[in-house]
Coordinates of C-alpha atoms in Angstrom, one line a residue:
Chain L
M1360 CA 84.6 86.4 107.4
N1361 CA 82.1 85.9 110.2
T1362 CA 79.7 88.8 109.4
T1363 CA 76.0 88.2 109.5
A1364 CA 73.6 89.6 107.0
V1365 CA 71.3 91.3 109.5
A1366 CA 72.2 94.9 110.2
P1367 CA 71.8 95.6 114.0
P1368 CA 70.2 98.9 115.1
R1369 CA 72.9 101.6 115.0
H1370 CA 74.2 103.0 118.3
R1371 CA 73.6 106.7 118.9
P1372 CA 74.9 108.3 122.1
G1373 CA 72.4 110.0 124.3
P1374 CA 72.9 112.7 127.0
G1375 CA 74.1 110.1 129.6
G1376 CA 76.9 109.4 127.1
Y1377 CA 78.8 112.4 128.3
L1378 CA 79.3 110.9 131.7
I1379 CA 80.3 107.5 130.1
C1380 CA 82.8 109.3 127.8
M1381 CA 84.4 111.2 130.7
R1382 CA 84.6 108.0 132.8
G1383 CA 86.2 106.2 129.8
V1384 CA 88.9 108.8 129.5
I1385 CA 89.6 108.7 133.2
W1386 CA 89.7 104.9 133.1
R1387 CA 92.1 104.9 130.2
E1388 CA 94.4 107.5 131.9
S1389 CA 94.3 105.3 135.1
L1390 CA 95.2 102.2 133.2
R1391 CA 98.1 104.0 131.6
F1392 CA 99.2 105.2 135.0
V1393 CA 99.0 101.6 136.5
H1394 CA 101.0 100.3 133.5
Q1395 CA 103.7 102.9 134.0
R1396 CA 104.7 102.2 137.6
A1397 CA 108.1 103.8 137.0
R1398 CA 106.4 107.0 136.2
F1399 CA 104.4 106.8 139.5
L1400 CA 107.6 106.1 141.5
A1401 CA 109.4 109.0 139.8
A1402 CA 106.6 111.3 140.6
L1403 CA 106.7 110.2 144.2
V1404 CA 110.5 110.1 144.6
R1405 CA 110.9 113.7 143.4
P1406 CA 109.1 115.4 146.3
L1407 CA 110.3 112.8 148.7
V1408 CA 113.9 113.8 147.9
W1409 CA 113.0 117.4 148.6
L1410 CA 111.3 116.4 151.9
V1411 CA 113.8 113.9 153.2
I1412 CA 117.0 115.5 152.0
F1413 CA 116.5 119.2 151.3
A1414 CA 114.0 119.9 154.1
A1415 CA 116.0 117.8 156.6
G1416 CA 119.1 119.9 155.8
W1417 CA 117.2 123.1 156.3
R1418 CA 115.3 121.9 159.3
Q1419 CA 118.0 123.0 161.7
V1420 CA 118.6 126.3 159.9
L1421 CA 115.1 127.4 159.2
G1422 CA 112.2 127.4 161.6
V1423 CA 109.0 129.1 160.4
S1424 CA 107.5 131.6 162.7
I1425 CA 103.8 131.8 163.5
M1426 CA 102.0 132.8 160.4
P1427 CA 98.6 131.9 159.0
P1428 CA 97.4 129.2 158.7
Y1429 CA 99.8 127.9 161.4
H1430 CA 99.0 128.5 165.0
T1431 CA 102.4 127.8 166.4
Y1432 CA 106.0 127.6 165.3
I1433 CA 106.5 124.8 162.7
L1434 CA 109.4 122.8 161.4
Y1435 CA 110.6 123.6 157.9
S1436 CA 109.6 120.1 156.8
T1437 CA 106.0 120.9 157.7
Y1438 CA 106.1 124.2 155.9
V1439 CA 107.4 122.7 152.7
V1440 CA 104.8 119.9 152.4
P1441 CA 102.0 122.0 150.6
G1442 CA 104.6 123.3 148.1
L1443 CA 105.7 119.8 147.4
M1444 CA 102.1 118.6 146.9
A1445 CA 101.6 121.5 144.5
M1446 CA 104.9 120.4 142.8
V1447 CA 103.5 116.9 142.4
Q1448 CA 100.5 118.3 140.7
F1449 CA 102.5 120.7 138.6
F1450 CA 104.8 118.0 137.3
Y1451 CA 101.9 115.7 136.6
G1452 CA 100.0 118.4 134.8
M1453 CA 103.1 119.0 132.6
Q1454 CA 103.7 115.3 132.2
S1455 CA 100.1 114.8 131.0
S1456 CA 100.6 117.7 128.6
L1457 CA 103.8 116.0 127.4
S1458 CA 101.8 112.9 126.8
M1459 CA 99.3 114.9 124.8
V1460 CA 102.1 116.2 122.6
Y1461 CA 103.3 112.6 122.2
D1462 CA 99.8 111.3 121.6
R1463 CA 99.3 114.1 119.0
E1464 CA 102.5 113.1 117.3
M1465 CA 101.7 109.3 117.5
G1466 CA 98.1 109.7 116.5
N1467 CA 96.4 108.6 119.7
M1468 CA 94.8 112.0 120.3
R1469 CA 93.0 111.4 117.0
V1470 CA 91.1 108.5 118.4
L1471 CA 89.8 110.8 121.2
L1472 CA 89.0 113.7 118.8
V1473 CA 86.8 111.6 116.4
S1474 CA 84.5 110.9 119.3
P1475 CA 81.1 112.5 118.6
F1476 CA 81.3 114.6 121.7
P1477 CA 82.3 118.3 121.5
R1478 CA 86.0 118.9 121.4
W1479 CA 85.8 121.2 124.5
F1480 CA 84.2 118.3 126.4
L1481 CA 86.9 115.9 125.3
L1482 CA 89.7 118.2 126.4
V1483 CA 87.9 118.9 129.7
S1484 CA 87.6 115.1 130.2
K1485 CA 91.3 114.7 129.5
L1486 CA 92.0 117.4 132.1
T1487 CA 89.8 115.8 134.6
A1488 CA 91.5 112.5 134.1
S1489 CA 94.9 114.0 134.7
T1490 CA 93.6 115.8 137.8
V1491 CA 92.3 112.6 139.3
I1492 CA 95.7 110.9 138.8
S1493 CA 97.6 113.9 140.3
V1494 CA 95.3 113.8 143.3
I1495 CA 96.1 110.2 143.9
Q1496 CA 99.8 111.0 143.6
C1497 CA 99.4 113.8 146.1
Y1498 CA 97.7 111.5 148.6
A1499 CA 100.5 108.9 148.2
F1500 CA 103.0 111.7 148.9
L1501 CA 101.0 112.9 151.8
L1502 CA 101.0 109.4 153.3
A1503 CA 104.8 109.2 152.9
A1504 CA 105.2 112.6 154.5
W1505 CA 103.0 111.6 157.4
L1506 CA 105.0 108.4 157.8
W1507 CA 108.2 110.5 157.8
G1508 CA 106.9 112.3 160.7
V1509 CA 105.4 115.5 159.3
D1510 CA 102.7 116.7 161.6
L1511 CA 99.3 117.0 159.9
P1512 CA 95.9 117.8 161.4
Q1513 CA 93.5 114.8 161.3
L1514 CA 91.0 116.6 159.1
A1515 CA 93.7 117.5 156.5
W1516 CA 93.2 114.3 154.5
I1517 CA 89.6 115.4 153.7
S1518 CA 89.8 119.2 153.8
V1519 CA 92.6 119.3 151.3
L1520 CA 90.7 117.3 148.6
P1521 CA 88.7 120.2 147.0
A1522 CA 91.8 122.3 146.8
L1523 CA 93.8 119.5 145.2
L1524 CA 91.0 119.0 142.6
L1525 CA 90.9 122.7 141.7
C1526 CA 94.7 123.1 141.7
G1527 CA 95.2 119.9 139.7
F1528 CA 92.8 121.1 137.1
M1529 CA 94.4 124.6 136.9
L1530 CA 97.9 123.2 136.5
G1531 CA 96.7 120.6 134.0
A1532 CA 95.0 123.4 132.0
M1533 CA 98.2 125.5 132.1
G1534 CA 100.1 122.5 130.8
M1535 CA 97.5 122.0 128.1
V1536 CA 98.0 125.7 127.0
L1537 CA 101.7 125.1 126.8
S1538 CA 101.3 121.9 124.9
S1539 CA 99.2 123.7 122.3
L1540 CA 102.1 126.1 121.7
V1541 CA 104.6 123.2 121.3
R1542 CA 104.8 122.0 117.8
Q1543 CA 106.9 118.9 118.4
L1544 CA 107.9 116.8 121.4
E1545 CA 111.5 117.9 121.3
N1546 CA 110.5 121.5 122.1
F1547 CA 108.9 120.5 125.4
A1548 CA 112.2 120.1 127.3
G1549 CA 112.6 123.8 126.9
V1550 CA 109.2 124.5 128.3
M1551 CA 110.0 122.4 131.3
N1552 CA 113.2 124.5 132.0
F1553 CA 111.7 127.9 131.2
V1554 CA 108.3 127.3 132.9
I1555 CA 108.3 124.7 135.6
F1556 CA 111.4 125.6 137.5
P1557 CA 111.0 129.4 137.4
L1558 CA 107.4 129.1 138.5
F1559 CA 108.3 126.7 141.3
F1560 CA 111.2 128.6 142.7
A1561 CA 109.6 132.0 142.4
S1562 CA 106.7 131.0 144.7
S1563 CA 106.0 130.4 148.3
A1564 CA 106.6 126.7 147.9
L1565 CA 110.0 126.7 149.5
Y1566 CA 110.1 129.9 151.5
P1567 CA 107.6 132.1 153.2
L1568 CA 106.9 135.2 151.1
W1569 CA 107.8 137.6 154.0
Q1570 CA 111.3 136.1 154.0
V1571 CA 111.5 136.6 150.2
Q1572 CA 110.4 140.2 150.6
Q1573 CA 113.2 140.9 153.1
S1574 CA 115.8 139.5 150.8
S1575 CA 114.5 140.7 147.4
P1576 CA 111.5 143.0 146.8
L1577 CA 111.6 142.3 143.1
L1578 CA 111.4 138.5 143.6
Y1579 CA 108.6 139.1 146.1
Q1580 CA 106.7 141.0 143.4
A1581 CA 107.3 138.1 141.0
C1582 CA 106.1 135.6 143.6
Q1583 CA 102.9 137.6 144.0
L1584 CA 102.3 137.6 140.3
N1585 CA 102.9 133.9 140.0
P1586 CA 99.7 131.8 140.0
F1587 CA 101.7 128.8 141.4
T1588 CA 102.1 130.8 144.6
Y1589 CA 98.3 130.7 145.1
T1590 CA 98.0 127.0 144.4
V1591 CA 100.6 126.4 147.1
E1592 CA 98.7 128.7 149.5
L1593 CA 95.3 127.2 148.7
I1594 CA 96.6 123.8 149.5
R1595 CA 98.4 125.0 152.6
F1596 CA 95.4 126.7 154.1
S1597 CA 93.1 123.7 153.1
L1598 CA 95.3 121.3 155.0
Y1599 CA 94.5 123.3 158.1
S1600 CA 90.8 123.5 157.2
T1601 CA 91.1 127.3 156.6
M1602 CA 90.1 129.2 153.6
N1603 CA 92.4 131.6 151.8
L1604 CA 89.9 133.6 149.7
T1605 CA 92.6 135.4 147.6
A1606 CA 94.2 132.1 146.8
L1607 CA 90.8 130.5 146.0
A1608 CA 89.8 133.5 143.7
V1609 CA 93.1 133.5 141.9
V1610 CA 93.2 129.7 141.4
A1611 CA 89.6 129.6 140.3
G1612 CA 90.1 132.5 137.9
C1613 CA 93.2 131.0 136.4
T1614 CA 91.4 127.6 136.1
V1615 CA 88.7 129.2 134.0
A1616 CA 91.2 131.3 132.0
F1617 CA 93.7 128.5 131.3
T1618 CA 90.9 126.0 130.4
A1619 CA 89.3 128.5 128.0
A1620 CA 92.7 129.2 126.5
A1621 CA 93.6 125.5 126.2
I1622 CA 90.3 124.8 124.4
L1623 CA 90.7 127.7 122.0
A1624 CA 94.4 127.1 121.4
Y1625 CA 94.2 123.3 120.9
D1626 CA 94.7 122.5 117.2
P1627 CA 94.8 118.8 116.3
A1628 CA 96.1 119.7 112.9
R1629 CA 99.3 121.0 114.4
G1630 CA 100.8 117.5 115.3
L1631 CA 99.4 116.0 112.2
M1632 CA 100.9 118.6 110.0
A1633 CA 104.3 118.2 111.8
R1634 CA 104.1 114.4 111.1
R1635 CA 103.2 115.0 107.5
Q1636 CA 106.0 117.3 106.6
G1637 CA 107.4 115.7 103.6
A1638 CA 105.0 112.8 103.7
G1639 CA 102.3 112.2 101.2
G1640 CA 98.9 111.0 101.1
Chain Q
M1394 CA 77.7 122.9 117.2
D1395 CA 75.4 120.1 118.3
G1396 CA 75.7 117.3 120.8
P1397 CA 75.8 113.7 119.8
G1398 CA 72.2 112.9 120.8
I1399 CA 70.6 115.2 118.2
T1400 CA 69.3 113.4 115.3
A1401 CA 66.6 114.5 112.8
L1402 CA 63.8 112.0 112.2
T1403 CA 63.4 113.2 108.6
R1404 CA 67.1 112.7 108.0
T1405 CA 66.8 109.1 109.3
Q1406 CA 63.8 108.5 107.0
E1407 CA 65.7 109.9 104.0
R1408 CA 68.7 107.9 104.9
T1409 CA 66.7 104.7 105.1
A1410 CA 65.2 105.5 101.7
G1411 CA 68.7 106.0 100.3
A1412 CA 68.0 109.5 99.2
V1413 CA 71.0 111.0 101.1
P1414 CA 74.5 109.7 100.1
A1415 CA 76.3 108.2 103.1
L1416 CA 79.1 110.6 102.5
A1417 CA 79.0 113.7 100.4
V1418 CA 82.1 115.9 99.8
E1419 CA 81.1 119.1 98.0
A1420 CA 83.6 121.5 96.6
V1421 CA 86.1 121.1 99.4
S1422 CA 89.4 122.9 99.3
H1423 CA 92.1 123.0 101.9
A1424 CA 95.5 124.7 102.1
Y1425 CA 98.6 124.5 104.4
G1426 CA 99.6 128.1 104.4
A1427 CA 100.3 129.0 100.8
R1428 CA 100.3 125.4 99.6
R1429 CA 97.0 124.2 98.4
A1430 CA 96.4 120.5 99.3
L1431 CA 92.9 120.1 98.0
N1432 CA 91.1 122.0 95.3
E1433 CA 87.3 121.9 94.8
V1434 CA 87.1 118.2 95.6
S1435 CA 83.6 116.7 95.2
F1436 CA 82.3 113.2 95.2
A1437 CA 79.7 111.0 97.0
V1438 CA 79.8 107.6 98.6
P1439 CA 76.4 105.8 98.4
T1440 CA 75.0 103.8 101.3
G1441 CA 76.6 100.4 101.4
G1442 CA 79.0 101.4 98.6
F1443 CA 82.7 100.7 98.3
V1444 CA 84.6 103.6 96.9
A1445 CA 88.4 103.6 96.4
L1446 CA 90.1 107.0 96.7
L1447 CA 93.1 106.4 94.5
G1448 CA 96.0 108.7 94.4
P1449 CA 99.8 108.7 94.7
N1450 CA 101.7 110.0 97.8
G1451 CA 101.0 113.7 98.2
A1452 CA 97.7 113.6 96.4
G1453 CA 95.8 114.9 99.4
K1454 CA 94.1 111.7 100.6
T1455 CA 95.1 112.1 104.2
T1456 CA 94.2 115.7 104.2
L1457 CA 90.8 114.9 102.8
L1458 CA 90.2 112.1 105.4
S1459 CA 91.3 114.5 108.2
L1460 CA 88.6 116.9 107.0
V1461 CA 86.0 114.1 106.8
S1462 CA 86.8 113.1 110.3
R1463 CA 86.9 116.7 111.6
L1464 CA 90.5 116.6 112.7
F1465 CA 90.8 119.6 110.4
D1466 CA 88.1 122.3 110.2
T1467 CA 86.4 122.5 106.8
R1468 CA 86.7 126.1 105.7
H1469 CA 85.9 125.8 102.1
G1470 CA 83.2 123.5 100.8
R1471 CA 81.0 121.1 102.7
I1472 CA 81.2 117.5 104.0
R1473 CA 78.1 115.7 105.0
V1474 CA 77.9 112.3 106.6
Q1475 CA 74.4 110.8 106.3
G1476 CA 73.3 114.3 105.6
F1477 CA 74.8 115.8 108.7
D1478 CA 77.2 118.7 108.0
I1479 CA 80.6 117.8 109.7
A1480 CA 81.2 121.6 110.4
R1481 CA 77.7 122.4 111.8
Q1482 CA 76.6 119.1 113.2
P1483 CA 79.9 117.3 114.1
G1484 CA 78.4 115.2 116.8
A1485 CA 75.7 113.6 114.7
A1486 CA 78.1 113.3 111.8
L1487 CA 80.9 111.6 113.8
A1488 CA 78.4 109.2 115.4
E1489 CA 77.9 107.9 111.9
L1490 CA 81.5 107.7 111.1
G1491 CA 84.2 105.0 111.8
V1492 CA 87.8 106.0 111.1
V1493 CA 90.9 103.9 110.5
F1494 CA 94.0 106.1 110.5
Q1495 CA 97.0 105.6 108.4
A1496 CA 99.3 105.6 111.5
R1497 CA 98.8 103.0 114.2
T1498 CA 96.7 104.4 116.9
L1499 CA 96.2 101.5 119.3
D1500 CA 97.4 102.0 122.9
L1501 CA 100.0 99.3 123.0
D1502 CA 99.9 99.0 126.8
L1503 CA 96.2 98.1 126.8
T1504 CA 94.7 94.8 125.9
V1505 CA 92.8 94.5 122.6
R1506 CA 89.6 94.4 124.5
D1507 CA 90.4 97.5 126.6
N1508 CA 91.3 99.4 123.5
L1509 CA 87.9 98.7 122.0
L1510 CA 86.1 99.4 125.3
Y1511 CA 87.8 102.8 125.5
H1512 CA 86.6 103.6 122.0
A1513 CA 83.1 102.5 123.0
A1514 CA 83.2 104.8 126.0
L1515 CA 84.3 107.7 123.7
H1516 CA 81.1 107.1 121.8
G1517 CA 79.0 107.0 125.0
M1518 CA 78.2 103.3 125.0
G1519 CA 77.2 101.8 128.3
L1520 CA 79.4 99.0 129.6
A1521 CA 77.0 96.1 128.9
A1522 CA 76.3 97.2 125.3
A1523 CA 80.0 98.0 124.8
R1524 CA 81.1 94.5 125.9
A1525 CA 78.5 92.8 123.6
R1526 CA 79.7 95.0 120.7
V1527 CA 83.3 94.4 121.4
A1528 CA 82.8 90.7 121.4
A1529 CA 80.8 90.9 118.1
V1530 CA 83.3 93.1 116.2
L1531 CA 86.2 90.9 117.4
R1532 CA 84.4 87.9 116.0
D1533 CA 83.9 89.8 112.7
V1534 CA 87.6 90.2 112.3
D1535 CA 88.5 86.7 113.6
L1536 CA 90.4 88.0 116.7
S1537 CA 88.2 86.8 119.5
D1538 CA 91.0 84.7 120.8
R1539 CA 93.3 87.7 121.2
A1540 CA 90.9 89.9 123.2
R1541 CA 93.0 89.7 126.4
D1542 CA 96.3 90.1 124.7
K1543 CA 98.1 93.4 124.9
A1544 CA 98.0 95.3 121.6
R1545 CA 101.8 95.2 121.4
Q1546 CA 101.7 91.4 121.2
L1547 CA 99.9 91.5 117.9
S1548 CA 101.3 91.4 114.4
G1549 CA 101.0 94.4 112.1
G1550 CA 98.1 92.8 110.2
Q1551 CA 96.3 91.9 113.4
M1552 CA 96.7 95.4 114.8
R1553 CA 95.1 96.7 111.7
R1554 CA 92.2 94.3 112.0
V1555 CA 91.7 95.5 115.6
E1556 CA 91.7 99.1 114.4
I1557 CA 89.0 98.2 111.9
A1558 CA 87.0 96.4 114.6
R1559 CA 87.5 99.4 116.8
A1560 CA 86.1 101.7 114.1
L1561 CA 83.0 99.5 113.9
V1562 CA 82.3 99.2 117.6
H1563 CA 79.8 102.1 117.6
E1564 CA 78.1 100.7 114.5
P1565 CA 78.9 103.5 112.1
S1566 CA 77.2 103.6 108.7
V1567 CA 80.3 105.1 107.0
L1568 CA 83.8 103.7 107.3
V1569 CA 86.8 105.7 106.1
L1570 CA 90.2 104.0 106.0
D1571 CA 93.5 105.8 105.2
E1572 CA 95.8 103.5 103.4
P1573 CA 95.0 100.6 105.8
T1574 CA 97.3 98.1 104.1
V1575 CA 100.5 100.1 104.2
G1576 CA 103.4 98.1 105.6
L1577 CA 101.5 94.8 105.6
D1578 CA 102.5 91.6 103.8
V1579 CA 100.5 90.4 100.8
A1580 CA 98.4 87.9 102.7
S1581 CA 97.5 90.4 105.4
K1582 CA 96.6 93.0 102.8
A1583 CA 94.3 90.6 101.0
A1584 CA 92.7 89.5 104.3
I1585 CA 91.9 93.0 105.4
L1586 CA 90.6 94.0 102.0
E1587 CA 88.3 91.0 101.9
Q1588 CA 87.1 91.6 105.5
V1589 CA 86.2 95.3 104.8
R1590 CA 84.5 94.4 101.5
G1591 CA 82.5 91.7 103.4
L1592 CA 81.5 94.1 106.1
S1593 CA 80.5 96.7 103.6
C1594 CA 78.3 94.2 101.8
A1595 CA 76.8 92.4 104.8
R1596 CA 76.2 95.5 107.0
H1597 CA 75.5 98.0 104.3
V1598 CA 78.4 100.1 105.6
A1599 CA 79.6 102.7 103.1
V1600 CA 83.4 102.5 102.7
L1601 CA 85.8 105.1 101.5
W1602 CA 89.1 103.3 101.0
A1603 CA 92.1 105.6 100.4
T1604 CA 95.0 103.8 98.7
H1605 CA 97.8 104.3 96.3
L1606 CA 97.7 100.6 95.3
L1607 CA 96.0 99.8 92.0
D1608 CA 95.9 96.2 92.8
E1609 CA 93.4 96.8 95.6
I1610 CA 90.7 97.9 93.1
E1611 CA 88.2 95.5 91.7
P1612 CA 86.1 95.9 88.5
G1613 CA 82.9 96.5 90.5
D1614 CA 84.3 99.3 92.6
S1615 CA 83.8 103.0 92.3
V1616 CA 87.1 104.8 92.0
I1617 CA 88.0 108.4 92.5
V1618 CA 91.4 109.4 91.1
L1619 CA 92.9 112.2 93.2
H1620 CA 96.1 113.9 92.2
A1621 CA 97.7 117.1 93.4
G1622 CA 94.5 117.9 95.4
R1623 CA 92.2 117.5 92.4
V1624 CA 89.7 114.9 91.4
L1625 CA 90.9 113.8 88.0
A1626 CA 88.3 111.2 87.3
Q1627 CA 85.6 109.2 89.0
G1628 CA 83.5 106.2 88.1
S1629 CA 83.9 102.5 87.6
P1630 CA 87.4 101.3 86.6
A1631 CA 85.9 100.6 83.1
D1632 CA 84.6 104.2 82.9
I1633 CA 88.0 105.6 83.9
V1634 CA 89.8 103.5 81.4
A1635 CA 87.5 104.5 78.7
A1636 CA 87.6 108.2 79.5
A1637 CA 91.4 108.2 79.5
G1638 CA 91.5 106.2 76.3
A1639 CA 93.8 103.6 77.9
A1640 CA 94.1 99.9 77.7
D1641 CA 93.9 99.3 81.4
L1642 CA 93.5 101.1 84.8
R1643 CA 97.3 101.3 85.3
S1644 CA 97.7 103.1 81.9
A1645 CA 94.7 105.3 82.6
F1646 CA 96.3 106.2 86.0
R1647 CA 99.5 107.1 84.2
I1648 CA 97.8 109.2 81.6
L1649 CA 95.6 111.0 84.1
T1650 CA 98.3 111.8 86.7
G1651 CA 101.2 112.2 84.3
I1652 CA 103.3 110.0 86.6
G1653 CA 105.9 108.0 84.7
P1654 CA 106.3 104.2 85.0
A1655 CA 108.9 104.4 87.8
S1656 CA 106.7 106.5 90.0
A1657 CA 103.6 104.5 89.0
D1658 CA 105.3 101.3 90.1
E1659 CA 106.0 103.0 93.4
A1660 CA 102.5 104.1 93.5
G1661 CA 100.9 100.8 93.3
G1662 CA 102.2 98.3 90.8
P1663 CA 100.1 96.7 88.1
A1664 CA 96.4 96.7 88.2

């Protein structure tokens, strides 16, 4: 035992502690990301498969006519990039939520929640951390797409950043709401099948909405009600330094709504109770 | 709900004078649906005191500690840490509290040092102060030489010591531990118990030690016997033995809880 008899002054966090706390959560998420390189590769390979195989196949079949924000005819591979960037963020948001269910079951969330900062702030910090990582993944994908020959405006690299931050936060918050509804990890696979894929396919990620409208008015209506459509369009317009106000309003509104719902719905007791079924103590 | 920076000067003065118990649990009840897990539980842990919360599996110890650490919301009764109500002033209360959970909660992919630095950040500690504290607490638990090792490289006992160090990084005045010796060998159990007792004594940290093991209790401890969500007895081991009219603490535990010898053996072995 090496303890000394003199009690040091106790540490009490001040207002600047909020920033330190959020930085710590982002730092931990980044370290986990670095340690899980396979996860990074999987996140990168998924959209690249779509771009390199799926989009290449459709390239000769589908050209996209002039429509905002494009000023000329574009190749299908160019059209699909914003949707795939949104997909990267969507998957990471869900994956981060998945890790929250896991953390809740394994107890790591408890370490976060016994911090003296308000619970809403801790959850927002967690969302911010997952957003930062999803943006890094998006840039990695964008670089790969550019190397693959996808034509991008020079300013795209900078102009898309605010949209990626907002969309990443919204999709993370959506995932957090879903994770709050999931009692145990095993149930999450169902959420992936029933939420991610329908939202992705019923959006403008893979096909322009006017083409969807021609083939199925009902699907068109579904696409218009789908918030994921607006994340795709916000990213698409931002890449070309143009603002889609409707998309911005929907994404911002959904961000606020999902974040509020995630904070209200999050119940740390849920995972603990699941763990303790039949256990004592 | 307050932020962590809010502290009352008068509270601090009272605490220094020892007028406020480090941890006060007052008429706390909790239920999982229709099943009542805690029923009007009340006790206090004095500043610098070591209190053993003794109860068999299912007694409600973990539920109680989840309420103390605000993982569960306290809906009935009141819990105060250094005078701060955990429901109304959670920031100030949690700043005073260090928690060691029953389940392992280290991030196995991070180094020991990074696990502790993460905890320091969660308490708003600047990097320089955090590094100094991490070095100090690792010295306290004799694990300075393992700081750069990944958590997964440690033994069960070492992980537990790191978790105790982590709970102390932000210099709490109250430390709650939920069955910290579960799954450890005899030597590791003894080492951890000795270290926590030493910290309690040297740093005047109030300790609430939840256990189902009678052999972790010493004659000078305060003991709270919890069973089926109720406090059946509290006081020194001698007081409890006398109140139960038993020959020793093990017999008193059996008399109080009604648990037969086989269950009692499971619940802790001889005192």
